[in-house]
């Protein structure tokens, strides 16, 4: 067997010393490396291990901007600096405070008081000494904190740090407050939920949307916080980073991701107009594009200043807007429920015609200023009566008697059934929170609620939108949209597009439109005709006749019954003015609902606001369109000229 | 206490007679014992070190790693004794079989293997997880030894005779590369190079093979390597380049090692690994744990023990009466030596990190068993 080559071993055995030397050589190299690290560089690495810390600081991500539908910025994120002291790192408290006050021109006693107040907090928790500090003072402090400054004596700033937090700034606070909402520190329960769905996106103390689109689009706007690694000594002071430390620093650092931009459906001009006209009044305006449910205006008065309650909260202001009876935080556009009053007559008319209970040509009722039902007399708003009233006149002049009679024919339940088609009595599904559903009574509802039979006399009040009927301004706008678009119930929404921080389209918000039983019906066409009659015929809102956009509408005046007196006429105040409208009649592009609390007549106060909002919307649209056309023309000219002189290098393109 | 002493004495003599029986010292010389003794000392140090490296401070107890490592060490010693009783003839006859079996396992891994840390190198047998690449190393030593021992002596390898060993090496190496285990495949190259060099090879041929391998390496870097593998190489060549990966590991390793200074922080008192700064502190980065806790003194002593262990192995080669035995001894010593150099070189920042384990120290059942198997082969080579 070839296994035994005893005589051939000499050549191999000669190599053994070399192999041993090779092994020895490499092991000595390893030992030398150990010697270098552990003996020669030992002190350095020991200091890295015991005296140097990599401190991780949160970099709060910049929240995305919010713009109107034309890209006009209405909410931004601004830098906000705080000067803090971390008790753990302070060497000599009095000395540091003295130095700090000298540089920042602060009261020593005030600073000491702040430190005292925090003495039971953990020592690593920063104490805010000065909030919202300007750039100049921040720069001063930063200079003293830089690693090349020697510590000690009058330059002792141990424990002082500057914190940068991006803070939301609402550019038109009162105007958009209710549509945009505000930010608040995330509470424990929602934090737990958020932790489950997005484990690495939230941390305690984060500012999160509390209302409006800030809440609805919080995840899009938020971005992702990063971490800044800082190499510090035992006193918390940043040290000059060596090669090794740079690696550690970079390992700990993670850049934040900015939040996306939210382009809302709101129209800046129209919203601004609503705000201007509501000066000193309470109420709400909602405008919707009836074709797709885009909310063009969502305004509620009084507004509030979200800047004052988002960071560095103004306590007195917060108390005021929370507790004052004006209800500043109350978003009347979606939360307030008013009787729809005469605007509700469109429901009765649609139901009556659709069910064939009235003939638009032949049916008529006569109005003598009221209707005696049982032993009660139900008045028409026009004391003298309307005389002979056909359906068109009934709607145009809003004759109560006509709708009392129609209501009796319909009955409360069939009326409610049609009201639901218009979107009443249920939430519209707008994406912002706290929407109210309103109330449209049925006999069943009354049975349940009051354990009482429905009285037919109650149908009379319900038919003209009083008594139990309650709707929100948003619902009214959806109902007006339904008439405008020929029977489709839109789901209103405030988000148009999500854009990346660089302005690229990330997501388009979907629009929703539901077909209803009334889609394309003759009944609805008749209601539409009635609504143009209100403005352009012998109606209740002929004031708007001269508006260039051919507005169709319906007025309403809601009697105010004080709450708690259960329907009995108590301390009634001035009535609420309502108006719903859409324009232009032939190709509706905007549907508006206005309510002015205690504004008396719908035609007197509410209709002009609707008209102005519609004007503002189309003005802006025109301007935007003109801009685009001009631009196209310029480009077109330029390209034509270039084509004509393809080789001419010196050719100048005229700038228009 | 006399009864206690008596029990101890009796136990010792029982152990001694058992050892004599197992090792069959009549047919061994004294240097053969030293290989086993040094291996045992290193294994005990390694176990103590692993206990510290994986000690869970929150719970105040050892992690399951330690128990598993102890079990595999004992199993490995049994395997070693079993293999050491084989004669060289047996090894010679069975070496192709062992090599083929290891190749088969490598193929099996590719087909049904389990993925871990980005590489597909585990074979899950249900009760135990095997890492065939480890056994493949021993298989390669055996088959190359057999081939080279058949060649006529005094004649360097030439273009014709190098083809067979090259193929024998490239087969498992390619399979291991396909598992994304870059470290092990390089390692196969080291074993191949060692045995071929010791046999003797024409210099021109070395040049050609090295150039070809470099070319293959470059091509595979461009086209076949995973990003994290590229990162490892780039991060070694340019530590500034990589911010979050291996460069960071290396700095943590350096801090742990350096802060041990001359005498270390003391057993179980290491900071870095306790604070979980040190990555893979029970496998690749196990030695920095020892260096941090025992300092330069402990590190140098361990290196000395390693050196003595390796030289005892070479001694077996020097005293060998057959070419096969000689190559087996050199190959097995090479196995341990390159493990040591590549692992320590990596964690000390001399060469790129490749994920090669440190024998007796790193956690891992398969590598432990393969190591003791190699020691068994060494002892078998010492038989006459």
mmCIF file of N, CA, C and O in Angstrom, chain B residues 27-57:
data_model
loop_
_atom_site.group_PDB
_atom_site.id
_atom_site.type_symbol
_atom_site.label_atom_id
_atom_site.label_comp_id
_atom_site.label_asym_id
_atom_site.label_seq_id
_atom_site.Cartn_x
_atom_site.Cartn_y
_atom_site.Cartn_z
ATOM 1 N N UNK B 27 1.318 2.348 22.808
ATOM 2 C CA UNK B 27 1.579 2.594 21.397
ATOM 3 C C UNK B 27 1.714 4.087 21.102
ATOM 4 O O UNK B 27 1.733 4.495 19.963
ATOM 5 N N UNK B 28 1.747 4.902 22.160
ATOM 6 C CA UNK B 28 1.908 6.340 21.965
ATOM 7 C C UNK B 28 3.158 6.816 22.637
ATOM 8 O O UNK B 28 3.641 6.192 23.575
ATOM 9 N N UNK B 29 3.665 7.916 22.193
ATOM 10 C CA UNK B 29 4.771 8.539 22.914
ATOM 11 C C UNK B 29 4.249 9.753 23.658
ATOM 12 O O UNK B 29 3.143 10.222 23.411
ATOM 13 N N UNK B 30 5.109 10.300 24.526
ATOM 14 C CA UNK B 30 4.642 11.312 25.466
ATOM 15 C C UNK B 30 4.119 12.563 24.770
ATOM 16 O O UNK B 30 3.162 13.173 25.219
ATOM 17 N N UNK B 31 4.695 12.958 23.637
ATOM 18 C CA UNK B 31 4.249 14.194 22.993
ATOM 19 C C UNK B 31 2.823 14.102 22.507
ATOM 20 O O UNK B 31 2.155 15.090 22.297
ATOM 21 N N UNK B 32 2.345 12.893 22.329
ATOM 22 C CA UNK B 32 0.953 12.768 21.910
ATOM 23 C C UNK B 32 0.006 13.211 22.997
ATOM 24 O O UNK B 32 -1.042 13.763 22.739
ATOM 25 N N UNK B 33 0.426 12.975 24.246
ATOM 26 C CA UNK B 33 -0.429 13.402 25.346
ATOM 27 C C UNK B 33 -0.523 14.920 25.383
ATOM 28 O O UNK B 33 -1.559 15.458 25.694
ATOM 29 N N UNK B 34 0.578 15.567 25.083
ATOM 30 C CA UNK B 34 0.575 17.017 25.231
ATOM 31 C C UNK B 34 -0.480 17.670 24.325
ATOM 32 O O UNK B 34 -1.108 18.641 24.715
ATOM 33 N N UNK B 35 -0.687 17.134 23.127
ATOM 34 C CA UNK B 35 -1.734 17.696 22.257
ATOM 35 C C UNK B 35 -3.080 17.679 22.970
ATOM 36 O O UNK B 35 -3.782 18.687 23.054
ATOM 37 N N UNK B 36 -3.387 16.503 23.551
ATOM 38 C CA UNK B 36 -4.665 16.376 24.235
ATOM 39 C C UNK B 36 -4.737 17.288 25.457
ATOM 40 O O UNK B 36 -5.752 17.961 25.684
ATOM 41 N N UNK B 37 -3.645 17.338 26.208
ATOM 42 C CA UNK B 37 -3.654 18.123 27.449
ATOM 43 C C UNK B 37 -3.833 19.616 27.150
ATOM 44 O O UNK B 37 -4.666 20.286 27.759
ATOM 45 N N UNK B 38 -3.067 20.111 26.160
ATOM 46 C CA UNK B 38 -3.205 21.541 25.841
ATOM 47 C C UNK B 38 -4.601 21.857 25.297
ATOM 48 O O UNK B 38 -5.185 22.896 25.628
ATOM 49 N N UNK B 39 -5.108 20.940 24.488
ATOM 50 C CA UNK B 39 -6.461 21.148 23.967
ATOM 51 C C UNK B 39 -7.462 21.229 25.104
ATOM 52 O O UNK B 39 -8.359 22.087 25.121
ATOM 53 N N UNK B 40 -7.280 20.338 26.093
ATOM 54 C CA UNK B 40 -8.203 20.306 27.221
ATOM 55 C C UNK B 40 -8.114 21.607 28.026
ATOM 56 O O UNK B 40 -9.133 22.190 28.407
ATOM 57 N N UNK B 41 -6.886 22.072 28.260
ATOM 58 C CA UNK B 41 -6.726 23.330 29.017
ATOM 59 C C UNK B 41 -7.415 24.479 28.268
ATOM 60 O O UNK B 41 -8.179 25.258 28.855
ATOM 61 N N UNK B 42 -7.165 24.551 26.958
ATOM 62 C CA UNK B 42 -7.793 25.611 26.167
ATOM 63 C C UNK B 42 -9.315 25.499 26.219
ATOM 64 O O UNK B 42 -10.022 26.499 26.330
ATOM 65 N N UNK B 43 -9.795 24.258 26.155
ATOM 66 C CA UNK B 43 -11.252 24.064 26.175
ATOM 67 C C UNK B 43 -11.832 24.545 27.499
ATOM 68 O O UNK B 43 -12.902 25.165 27.530
ATOM 69 N N UNK B 44 -11.112 24.269 28.605
ATOM 70 C CA UNK B 44 -11.624 24.699 29.913
ATOM 71 C C UNK B 44 -11.623 26.224 30.007
ATOM 72 O O UNK B 44 -12.610 26.835 30.424
ATOM 73 N N UNK B 45 -10.524 26.842 29.556
ATOM 74 C CA UNK B 45 -10.478 28.316 29.553
ATOM 75 C C UNK B 45 -11.623 28.857 28.685
ATOM 76 O O UNK B 45 -12.330 29.784 29.076
ATOM 77 N N UNK B 46 -11.791 28.234 27.541
ATOM 78 C CA UNK B 46 -12.839 28.666 26.606
ATOM 79 C C UNK B 46 -14.216 28.572 27.244
ATOM 80 O O UNK B 46 -15.051 29.468 27.089
ATOM 81 N N UNK B 47 -14.444 27.486 28.004
ATOM 82 C CA UNK B 47 -15.749 27.320 28.651
ATOM 83 C C UNK B 47 -15.974 28.414 29.705
ATOM 84 O O UNK B 47 -17.044 29.009 29.775
ATOM 85 N N UNK B 48 -14.952 28.655 30.508
ATOM 86 C CA UNK B 48 -15.064 29.713 31.521
ATOM 87 C C UNK B 48 -15.369 31.060 30.844
ATOM 88 O O UNK B 48 -16.187 31.834 31.300
ATOM 89 N N UNK B 49 -14.672 31.281 29.747
ATOM 90 C CA UNK B 49 -14.833 32.554 29.048
ATOM 91 C C UNK B 49 -16.224 32.694 28.437
ATOM 92 O O UNK B 49 -16.855 33.740 28.513
ATOM 93 N N UNK B 50 -16.691 31.571 27.884
ATOM 94 C CA UNK B 50 -18.033 31.627 27.283
ATOM 95 C C UNK B 50 -19.080 31.870 28.366
ATOM 96 O O UNK B 50 -20.054 32.584 28.157
ATOM 97 N N UNK B 51 -18.834 31.289 29.539
ATOM 98 C CA UNK B 51 -19.762 31.508 30.659
ATOM 99 C C UNK B 51 -19.863 32.997 30.946
ATOM 100 O O UNK B 51 -20.950 33.552 31.100
ATOM 101 N N UNK B 52 -18.721 33.646 30.968
ATOM 102 C CA UNK B 52 -18.720 35.079 31.242
ATOM 103 C C UNK B 52 -19.343 35.867 30.089
ATOM 104 O O UNK B 52 -20.113 36.798 30.305
ATOM 105 N N UNK B 53 -19.018 35.460 28.866
ATOM 106 C CA UNK B 53 -19.496 36.216 27.703
ATOM 107 C C UNK B 53 -21.003 36.172 27.574
ATOM 108 O O UNK B 53 -21.613 37.117 27.097
ATOM 109 N N UNK B 54 -21.598 35.082 28.004
ATOM 110 C CA UNK B 54 -23.043 34.954 27.812
ATOM 111 C C UNK B 54 -23.799 35.065 29.124
ATOM 112 O O UNK B 54 -24.993 34.832 29.179
ATOM 113 N N UNK B 55 -23.072 35.424 30.177
ATOM 114 C CA UNK B 55 -23.720 35.548 31.473
ATOM 115 C C UNK B 55 -24.824 36.595 31.407
ATOM 116 O O UNK B 55 -24.616 37.701 30.932
ATOM 117 N N UNK B 56 -25.995 36.200 31.854
ATOM 118 C CA UNK B 56 -27.128 37.141 31.800
ATOM 119 C C UNK B 56 -27.224 37.839 33.145
ATOM 120 O O UNK B 56 -27.620 37.253 34.138
ATOM 121 N N UNK B 57 -26.845 39.107 33.137
ATOM 122 C CA UNK B 57 -26.765 39.780 34.423
ATOM 123 C C UNK B 57 -28.119 40.103 35.020
ATOM 124 O O UNK B 57 -28.288 40.092 36.229
#
